[in-house]
Amino acid sequence: MGYEIYFRALFILPHDSSLSQMLDFTGWACVNCRKMEQNVWPEPEILNLLSNDVVLISLYVDDKRKLEADEIVDSQLKPGKKLKYIGQKWSEM
């Protein structure tokens, strides 16, 4: 569950790619996330790393778009609850 986006990202990389993957758990309404993106990521060393050494995969944990019916699954963390939204899937991952 939730890993398919990660695997899709791997498939777009060349097979001989030396790039690492960085999962960025973020949110549209995450103020601290925006501060990090504005104040830390532009630092020369960080920007160079993000630009050249990793594939950045951002997962928005507050994404309110509904999952397709065949993607809705039971929560592993909250018994009896269904994961119905994309953000819920990323949060549980």
PDB file of C-alpha atoms in Angstrom, residues 7-67:
ATOM      1  CA  PHE A   7       8.126   2.041  -7.517  1.00  0.00           C
ATOM      2  CA  ARG A   8       6.800   4.129 -10.430  1.00  0.00           C
ATOM      3  CA  ALA A   9       9.485   6.707  -9.716  1.00  0.00           C
ATOM      4  CA  LEU A  10      12.117   3.972  -9.733  1.00  0.00           C
ATOM      5  CA  PHE A  11      10.986   2.813 -13.167  1.00  0.00           C
ATOM      6  CA  ILE A  12      11.503   6.238 -14.729  1.00  0.00           C
ATOM      7  CA  LEU A  13      15.122   6.219 -13.607  1.00  0.00           C
ATOM      8  CA  PRO A  14      17.739   4.705 -15.878  1.00  0.00           C
ATOM      9  CA  HIS A  15      18.625   1.199 -14.674  1.00  0.00           C
ATOM     10  CA  ASP A  16      22.230   2.246 -14.187  1.00  0.00           C
ATOM     11  CA  SER A  17      21.251   5.371 -12.269  1.00  0.00           C
ATOM     12  CA  SER A  18      23.402   6.116  -9.271  1.00  0.00           C
ATOM     13  CA  LEU A  19      20.776   8.503  -7.939  1.00  0.00           C
ATOM     14  CA  SER A  20      19.266   7.828  -4.549  1.00  0.00           C
ATOM     15  CA  GLN A  21      15.589   8.443  -3.916  1.00  0.00           C
ATOM     16  CA  MET A  22      14.488  10.888  -1.239  1.00  0.00           C
ATOM     17  CA  LEU A  23      10.918  10.610   0.029  1.00  0.00           C
ATOM     18  CA  ASP A  24       9.669  14.016   1.120  1.00  0.00           C
ATOM     19  CA  PHE A  25       6.608  13.668   3.352  1.00  0.00           C
ATOM     20  CA  THR A  26       5.051  17.108   3.011  1.00  0.00           C
ATOM     21  CA  GLY A  27       1.688  18.835   3.042  1.00  0.00           C
ATOM     22  CA  TRP A  28      -0.056  21.640   1.203  1.00  0.00           C
ATOM     23  CA  ALA A  29      -0.822  23.317   4.538  1.00  0.00           C
ATOM     24  CA  CYS A  30       2.513  22.528   6.206  1.00  0.00           C
ATOM     25  CA  VAL A  31       4.092  25.829   7.216  1.00  0.00           C
ATOM     26  CA  ASN A  32       7.262  24.144   8.471  1.00  0.00           C
ATOM     27  CA  CYS A  33       7.603  22.334   5.139  1.00  0.00           C
ATOM     28  CA  ARG A  34       7.484  25.635   3.252  1.00  0.00           C
ATOM     29  CA  LYS A  35      10.051  27.151   5.637  1.00  0.00           C
ATOM     30  CA  MET A  36      12.368  24.211   4.999  1.00  0.00           C
ATOM     31  CA  GLU A  37      11.918  24.532   1.227  1.00  0.00           C
ATOM     32  CA  GLN A  38      12.530  28.298   1.337  1.00  0.00           C
ATOM     33  CA  ASN A  39      15.367  28.462   3.855  1.00  0.00           C
ATOM     34  CA  VAL A  40      17.229  25.156   3.817  1.00  0.00           C
ATOM     35  CA  TRP A  41      16.845  23.668   0.357  1.00  0.00           C
ATOM     36  CA  PRO A  42      18.324  26.760  -1.407  1.00  0.00           C
ATOM     37  CA  GLU A  43      21.576  26.471   0.587  1.00  0.00           C
ATOM     38  CA  PRO A  44      24.304  25.732  -1.994  1.00  0.00           C
ATOM     39  CA  GLU A  45      25.281  22.300  -0.621  1.00  0.00           C
ATOM     40  CA  ILE A  46      21.673  21.185  -0.221  1.00  0.00           C
ATOM     41  CA  LEU A  47      20.565  22.552  -3.585  1.00  0.00           C
ATOM     42  CA  ASN A  48      23.464  20.801  -5.307  1.00  0.00           C
ATOM     43  CA  LEU A  49      22.545  17.520  -3.626  1.00  0.00           C
ATOM     44  CA  LEU A  50      18.850  17.856  -4.506  1.00  0.00           C
ATOM     45  CA  SER A  51      19.648  18.873  -8.083  1.00  0.00           C
ATOM     46  CA  ASN A  52      22.300  16.297  -8.879  1.00  0.00           C
ATOM     47  CA  ASP A  53      22.367  13.389  -6.456  1.00  0.00           C
ATOM     48  CA  VAL A  54      18.796  12.428  -5.597  1.00  0.00           C
ATOM     49  CA  VAL A  55      15.380  11.971  -7.118  1.00  0.00           C
ATOM     50  CA  LEU A  56      13.003  13.899  -4.880  1.00  0.00           C
ATOM     51  CA  ILE A  57       9.598  12.232  -4.453  1.00  0.00           C
ATOM     52  CA  SER A  58       7.166  14.499  -2.584  1.00  0.00           C
ATOM     53  CA  LEU A  59       4.201  12.796  -0.919  1.00  0.00           C
ATOM     54  CA  TYR A  60       1.496  15.222   0.215  1.00  0.00           C
ATOM     55  CA  VAL A  61      -0.027  13.741   3.373  1.00  0.00           C
ATOM     56  CA  ASP A  62      -2.914  16.228   3.354  1.00  0.00           C
ATOM     57  CA  ASP A  63      -3.903  15.511  -0.266  1.00  0.00           C
ATOM     58  CA  LYS A  64      -7.723  15.348  -0.195  1.00  0.00           C
ATOM     59  CA  ARG A  65      -8.189  13.767  -3.611  1.00  0.00           C
ATOM     60  CA  LYS A  66     -10.167  10.549  -3.372  1.00  0.00           C
ATOM     61  CA  LEU A  67      -8.555   7.233  -4.166  1.00  0.00           C
TER      62      LEU A  67
END
